[in-house]
mmCIF file of N, CA and C in Angstrom:
data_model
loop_
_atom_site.group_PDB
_atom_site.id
_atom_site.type_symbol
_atom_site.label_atom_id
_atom_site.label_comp_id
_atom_site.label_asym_id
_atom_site.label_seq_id
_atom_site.Cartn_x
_atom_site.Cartn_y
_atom_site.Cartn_z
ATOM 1 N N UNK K 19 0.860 -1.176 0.000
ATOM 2 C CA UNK K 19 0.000 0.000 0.000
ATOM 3 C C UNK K 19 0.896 1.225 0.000
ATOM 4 N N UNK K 20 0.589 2.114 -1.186
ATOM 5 C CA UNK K 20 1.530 3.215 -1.209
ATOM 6 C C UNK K 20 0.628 4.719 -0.616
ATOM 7 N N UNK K 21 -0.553 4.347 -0.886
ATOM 8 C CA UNK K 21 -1.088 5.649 -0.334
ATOM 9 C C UNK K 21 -2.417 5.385 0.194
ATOM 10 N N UNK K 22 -2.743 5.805 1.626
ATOM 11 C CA UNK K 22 -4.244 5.170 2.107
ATOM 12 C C UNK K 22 -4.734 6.158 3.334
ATOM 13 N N UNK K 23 -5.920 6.643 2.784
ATOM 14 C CA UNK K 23 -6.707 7.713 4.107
ATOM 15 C C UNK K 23 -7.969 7.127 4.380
ATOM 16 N N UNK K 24 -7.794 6.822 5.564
ATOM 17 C CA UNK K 24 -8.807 6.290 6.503
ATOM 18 C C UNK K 24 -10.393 6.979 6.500
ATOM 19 N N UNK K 25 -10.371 8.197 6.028
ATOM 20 C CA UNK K 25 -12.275 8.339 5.612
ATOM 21 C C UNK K 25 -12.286 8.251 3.633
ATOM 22 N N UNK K 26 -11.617 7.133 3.066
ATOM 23 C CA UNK K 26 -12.231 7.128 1.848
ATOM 24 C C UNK K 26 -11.946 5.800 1.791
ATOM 25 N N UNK K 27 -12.584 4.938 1.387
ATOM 26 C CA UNK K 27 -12.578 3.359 1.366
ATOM 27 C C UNK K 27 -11.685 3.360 0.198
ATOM 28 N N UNK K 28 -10.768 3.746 -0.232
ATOM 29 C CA UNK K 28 -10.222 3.816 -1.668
ATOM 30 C C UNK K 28 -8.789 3.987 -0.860
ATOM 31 N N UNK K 29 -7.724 2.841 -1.629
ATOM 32 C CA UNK K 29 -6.326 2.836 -1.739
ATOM 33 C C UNK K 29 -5.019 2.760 -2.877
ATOM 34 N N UNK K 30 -3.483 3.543 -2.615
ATOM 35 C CA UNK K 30 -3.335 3.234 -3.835
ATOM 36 C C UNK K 30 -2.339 2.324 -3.713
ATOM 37 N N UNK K 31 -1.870 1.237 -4.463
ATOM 38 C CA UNK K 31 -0.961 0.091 -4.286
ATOM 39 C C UNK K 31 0.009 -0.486 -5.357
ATOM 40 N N UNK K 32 1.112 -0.624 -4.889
ATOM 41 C CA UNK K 32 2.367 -0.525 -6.506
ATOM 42 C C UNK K 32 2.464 -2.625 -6.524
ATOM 43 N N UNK K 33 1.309 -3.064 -6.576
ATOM 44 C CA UNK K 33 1.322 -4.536 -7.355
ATOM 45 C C UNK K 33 1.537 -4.550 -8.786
ATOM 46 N N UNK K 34 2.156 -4.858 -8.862
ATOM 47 C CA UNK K 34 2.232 -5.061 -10.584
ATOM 48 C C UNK K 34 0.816 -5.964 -11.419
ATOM 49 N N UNK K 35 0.562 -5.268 -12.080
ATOM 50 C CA UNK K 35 -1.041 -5.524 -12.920
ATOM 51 C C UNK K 35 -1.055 -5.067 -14.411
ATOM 52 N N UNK K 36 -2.078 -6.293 -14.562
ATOM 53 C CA UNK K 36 -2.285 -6.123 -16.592
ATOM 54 C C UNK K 36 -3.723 -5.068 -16.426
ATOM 55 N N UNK K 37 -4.260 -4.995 -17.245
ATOM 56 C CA UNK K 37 -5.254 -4.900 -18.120
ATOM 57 C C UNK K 37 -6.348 -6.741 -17.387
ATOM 58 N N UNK K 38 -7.117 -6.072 -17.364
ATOM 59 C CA UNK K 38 -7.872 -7.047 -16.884
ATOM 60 C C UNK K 38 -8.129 -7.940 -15.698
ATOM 61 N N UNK K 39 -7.350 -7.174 -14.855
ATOM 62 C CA UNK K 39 -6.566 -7.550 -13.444
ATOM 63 C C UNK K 39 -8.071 -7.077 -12.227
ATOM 64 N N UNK K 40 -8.495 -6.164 -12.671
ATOM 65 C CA UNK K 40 -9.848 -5.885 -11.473
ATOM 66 C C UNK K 40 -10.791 -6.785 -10.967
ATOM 67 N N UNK K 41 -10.769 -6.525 -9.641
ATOM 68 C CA UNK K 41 -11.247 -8.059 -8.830
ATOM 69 C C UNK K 41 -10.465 -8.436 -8.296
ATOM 70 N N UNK K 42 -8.848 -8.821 -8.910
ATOM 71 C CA UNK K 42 -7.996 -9.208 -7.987
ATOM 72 C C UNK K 42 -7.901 -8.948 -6.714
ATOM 73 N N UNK K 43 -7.092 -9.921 -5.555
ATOM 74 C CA UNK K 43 -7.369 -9.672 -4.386
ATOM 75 C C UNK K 43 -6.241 -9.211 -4.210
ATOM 76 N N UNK K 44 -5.657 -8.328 -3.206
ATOM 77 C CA UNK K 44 -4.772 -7.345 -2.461
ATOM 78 C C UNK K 44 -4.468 -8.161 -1.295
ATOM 79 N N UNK K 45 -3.716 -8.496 -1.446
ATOM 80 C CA UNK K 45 -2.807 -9.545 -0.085
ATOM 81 C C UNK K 45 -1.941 -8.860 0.830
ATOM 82 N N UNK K 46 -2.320 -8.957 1.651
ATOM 83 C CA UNK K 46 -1.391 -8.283 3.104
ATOM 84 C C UNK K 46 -0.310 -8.994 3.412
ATOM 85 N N UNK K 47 1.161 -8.613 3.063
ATOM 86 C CA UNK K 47 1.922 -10.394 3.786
ATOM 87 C C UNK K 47 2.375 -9.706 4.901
ATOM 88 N N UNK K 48 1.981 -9.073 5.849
ATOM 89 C CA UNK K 48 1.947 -8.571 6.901
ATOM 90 C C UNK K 48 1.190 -9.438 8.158
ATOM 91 N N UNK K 49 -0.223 -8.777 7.537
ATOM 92 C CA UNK K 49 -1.268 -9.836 7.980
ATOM 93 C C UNK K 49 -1.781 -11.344 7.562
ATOM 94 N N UNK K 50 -0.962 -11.382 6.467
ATOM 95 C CA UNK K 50 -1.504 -12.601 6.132
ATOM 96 C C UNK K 50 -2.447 -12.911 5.775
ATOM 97 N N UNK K 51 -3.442 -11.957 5.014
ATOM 98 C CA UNK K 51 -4.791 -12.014 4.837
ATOM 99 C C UNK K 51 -5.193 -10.905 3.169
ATOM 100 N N UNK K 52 -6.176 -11.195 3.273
ATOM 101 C CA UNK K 52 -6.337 -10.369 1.654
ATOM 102 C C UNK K 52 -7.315 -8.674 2.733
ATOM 103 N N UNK K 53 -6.871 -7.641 2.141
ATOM 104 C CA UNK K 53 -7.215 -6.631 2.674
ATOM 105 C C UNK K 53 -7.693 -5.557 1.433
ATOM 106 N N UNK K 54 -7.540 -5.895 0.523
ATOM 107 C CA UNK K 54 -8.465 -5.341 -0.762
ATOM 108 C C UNK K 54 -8.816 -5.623 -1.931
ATOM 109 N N UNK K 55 -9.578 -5.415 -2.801
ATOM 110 C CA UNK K 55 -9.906 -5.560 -3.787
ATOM 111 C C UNK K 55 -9.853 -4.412 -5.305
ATOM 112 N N UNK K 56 -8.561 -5.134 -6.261
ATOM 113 C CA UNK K 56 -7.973 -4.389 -7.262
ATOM 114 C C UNK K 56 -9.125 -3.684 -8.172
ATOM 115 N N UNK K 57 -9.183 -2.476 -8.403
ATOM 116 C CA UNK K 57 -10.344 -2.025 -9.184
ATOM 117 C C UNK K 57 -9.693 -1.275 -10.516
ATOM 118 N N UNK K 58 -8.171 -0.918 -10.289
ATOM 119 C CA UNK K 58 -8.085 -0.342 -11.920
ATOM 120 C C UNK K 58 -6.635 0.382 -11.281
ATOM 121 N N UNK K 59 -6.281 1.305 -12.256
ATOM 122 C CA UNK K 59 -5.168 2.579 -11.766
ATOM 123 C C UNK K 59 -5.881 3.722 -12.338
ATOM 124 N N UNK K 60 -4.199 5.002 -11.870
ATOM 125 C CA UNK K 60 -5.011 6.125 -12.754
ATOM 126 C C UNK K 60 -3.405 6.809 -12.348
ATOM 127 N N UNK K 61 -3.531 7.870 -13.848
ATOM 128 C CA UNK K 61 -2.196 8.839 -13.468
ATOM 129 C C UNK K 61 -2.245 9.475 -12.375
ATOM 130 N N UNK K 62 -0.948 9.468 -12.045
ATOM 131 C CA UNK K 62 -0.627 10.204 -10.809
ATOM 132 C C UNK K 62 0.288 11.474 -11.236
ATOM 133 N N UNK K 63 0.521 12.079 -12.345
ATOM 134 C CA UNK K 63 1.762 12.722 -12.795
ATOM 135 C C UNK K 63 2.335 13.729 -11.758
ATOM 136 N N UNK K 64 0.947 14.164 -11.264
ATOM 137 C CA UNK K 64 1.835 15.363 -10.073
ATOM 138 C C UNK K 64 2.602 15.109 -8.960
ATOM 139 N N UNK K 65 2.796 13.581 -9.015
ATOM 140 C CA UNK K 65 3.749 12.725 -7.603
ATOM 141 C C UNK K 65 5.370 12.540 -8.822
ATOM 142 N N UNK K 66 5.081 12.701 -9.613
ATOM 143 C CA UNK K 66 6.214 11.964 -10.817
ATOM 144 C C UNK K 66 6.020 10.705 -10.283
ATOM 145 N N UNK K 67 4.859 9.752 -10.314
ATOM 146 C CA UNK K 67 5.172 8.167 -9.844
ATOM 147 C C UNK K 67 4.796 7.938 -11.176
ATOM 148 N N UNK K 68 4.299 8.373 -11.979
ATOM 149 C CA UNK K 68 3.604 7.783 -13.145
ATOM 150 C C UNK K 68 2.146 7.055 -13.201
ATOM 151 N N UNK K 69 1.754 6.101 -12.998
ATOM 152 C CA UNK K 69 0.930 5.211 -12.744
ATOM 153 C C UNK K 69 0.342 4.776 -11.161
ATOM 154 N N UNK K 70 -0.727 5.352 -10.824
ATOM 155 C CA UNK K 70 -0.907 4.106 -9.551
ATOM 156 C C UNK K 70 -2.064 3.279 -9.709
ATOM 157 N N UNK K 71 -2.060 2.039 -8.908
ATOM 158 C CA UNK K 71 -2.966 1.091 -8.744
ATOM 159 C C UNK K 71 -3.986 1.286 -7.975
ATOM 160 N N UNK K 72 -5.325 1.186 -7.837
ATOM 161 C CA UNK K 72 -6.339 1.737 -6.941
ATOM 162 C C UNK K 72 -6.839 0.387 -6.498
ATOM 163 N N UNK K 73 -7.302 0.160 -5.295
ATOM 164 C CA UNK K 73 -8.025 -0.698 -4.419
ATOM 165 C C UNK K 73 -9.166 -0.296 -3.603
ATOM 166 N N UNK K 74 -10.118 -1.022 -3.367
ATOM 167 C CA UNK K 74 -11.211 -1.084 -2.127
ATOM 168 C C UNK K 74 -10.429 -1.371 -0.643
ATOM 169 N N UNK K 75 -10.540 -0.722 0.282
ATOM 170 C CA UNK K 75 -10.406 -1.461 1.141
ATOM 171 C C UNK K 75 -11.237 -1.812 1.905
ATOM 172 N N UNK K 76 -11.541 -3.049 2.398
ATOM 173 C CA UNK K 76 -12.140 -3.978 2.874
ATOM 174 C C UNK K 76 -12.451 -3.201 4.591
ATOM 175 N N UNK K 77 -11.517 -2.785 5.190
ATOM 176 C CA UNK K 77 -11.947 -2.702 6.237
ATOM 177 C C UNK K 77 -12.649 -0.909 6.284
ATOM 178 N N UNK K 78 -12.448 -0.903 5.412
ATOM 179 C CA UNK K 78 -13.156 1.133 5.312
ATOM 180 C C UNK K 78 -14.846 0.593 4.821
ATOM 181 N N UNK K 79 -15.160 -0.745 4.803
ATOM 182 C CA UNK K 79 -16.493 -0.457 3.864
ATOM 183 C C UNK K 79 -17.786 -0.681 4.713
ATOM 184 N N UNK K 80 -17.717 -0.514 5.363
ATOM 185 C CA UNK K 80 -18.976 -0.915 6.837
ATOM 186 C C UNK K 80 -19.647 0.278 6.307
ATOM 187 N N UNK K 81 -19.480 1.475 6.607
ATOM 188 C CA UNK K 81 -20.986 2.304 6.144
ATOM 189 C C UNK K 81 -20.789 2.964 4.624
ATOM 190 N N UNK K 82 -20.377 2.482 3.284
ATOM 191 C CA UNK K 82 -20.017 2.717 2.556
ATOM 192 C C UNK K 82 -20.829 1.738 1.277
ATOM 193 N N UNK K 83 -21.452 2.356 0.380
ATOM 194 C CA UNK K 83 -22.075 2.089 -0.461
ATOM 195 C C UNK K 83 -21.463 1.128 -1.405
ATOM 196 N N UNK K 84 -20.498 0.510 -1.635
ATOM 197 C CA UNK K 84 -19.203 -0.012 -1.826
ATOM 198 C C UNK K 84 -19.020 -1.102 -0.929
ATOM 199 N N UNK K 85 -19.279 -1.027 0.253
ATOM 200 C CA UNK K 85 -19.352 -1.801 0.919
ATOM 201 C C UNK K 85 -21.096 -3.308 0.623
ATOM 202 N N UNK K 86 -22.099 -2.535 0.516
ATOM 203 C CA UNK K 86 -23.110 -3.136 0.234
ATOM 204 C C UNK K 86 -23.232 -4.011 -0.601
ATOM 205 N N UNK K 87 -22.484 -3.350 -1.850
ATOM 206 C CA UNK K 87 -22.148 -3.766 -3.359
ATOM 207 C C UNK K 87 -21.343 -4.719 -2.700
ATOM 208 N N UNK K 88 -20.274 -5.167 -2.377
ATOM 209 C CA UNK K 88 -19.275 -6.448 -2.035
ATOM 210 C C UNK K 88 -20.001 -7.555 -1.427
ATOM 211 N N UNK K 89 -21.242 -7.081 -0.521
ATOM 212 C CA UNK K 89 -21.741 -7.684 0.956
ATOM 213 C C UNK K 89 -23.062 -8.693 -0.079
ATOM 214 N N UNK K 90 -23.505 -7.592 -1.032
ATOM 215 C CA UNK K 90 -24.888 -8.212 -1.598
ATOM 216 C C UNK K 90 -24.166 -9.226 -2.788
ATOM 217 N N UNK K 91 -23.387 -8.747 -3.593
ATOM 218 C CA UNK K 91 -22.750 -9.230 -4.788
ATOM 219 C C UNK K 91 -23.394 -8.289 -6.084
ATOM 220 N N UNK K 92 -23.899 -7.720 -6.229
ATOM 221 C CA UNK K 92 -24.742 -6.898 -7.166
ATOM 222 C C UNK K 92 -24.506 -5.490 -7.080
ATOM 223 N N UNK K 93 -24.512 -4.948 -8.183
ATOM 224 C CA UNK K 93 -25.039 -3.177 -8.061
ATOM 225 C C UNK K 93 -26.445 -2.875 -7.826
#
């Protein structure tokens, strides 16, 4: 996890990923556990990082509309 604020269920993470990679799970080898779910990237140019990876995080989604969507399986 390279960048993560605790009131937006949204993280950014330098896993290496294709094209078609969303859904993937976000593995903690910390915790040992999966702690998000891969949804896409987006430029970052004003960091000069180039590229980042965006995630759900799992534990931000309790009152989060995002959260429902994971909980029900549906939009």
């Amino acid at each position: 996890i390279t960048s993560f604020d605790t009131t937006h269920p949204l993280f950014e993470h330098d896993c290496s990923t294709l094209g078609g990679n969303s859904g993937a799970c976000i593995f903690s080898k910390e915790l040992h556990r999966v702690v998000g779910l891969h949804i896409g990237g987006h430029d970052v140019e004003s960091t000069g990082v180039g590229r980042a990876n965006v995630a759900i995080a799992f534990a931000l989604l309790d009152g989060h509309r995002a959260g429902q969507i994971v909980r029900d399986a549906h939009v």
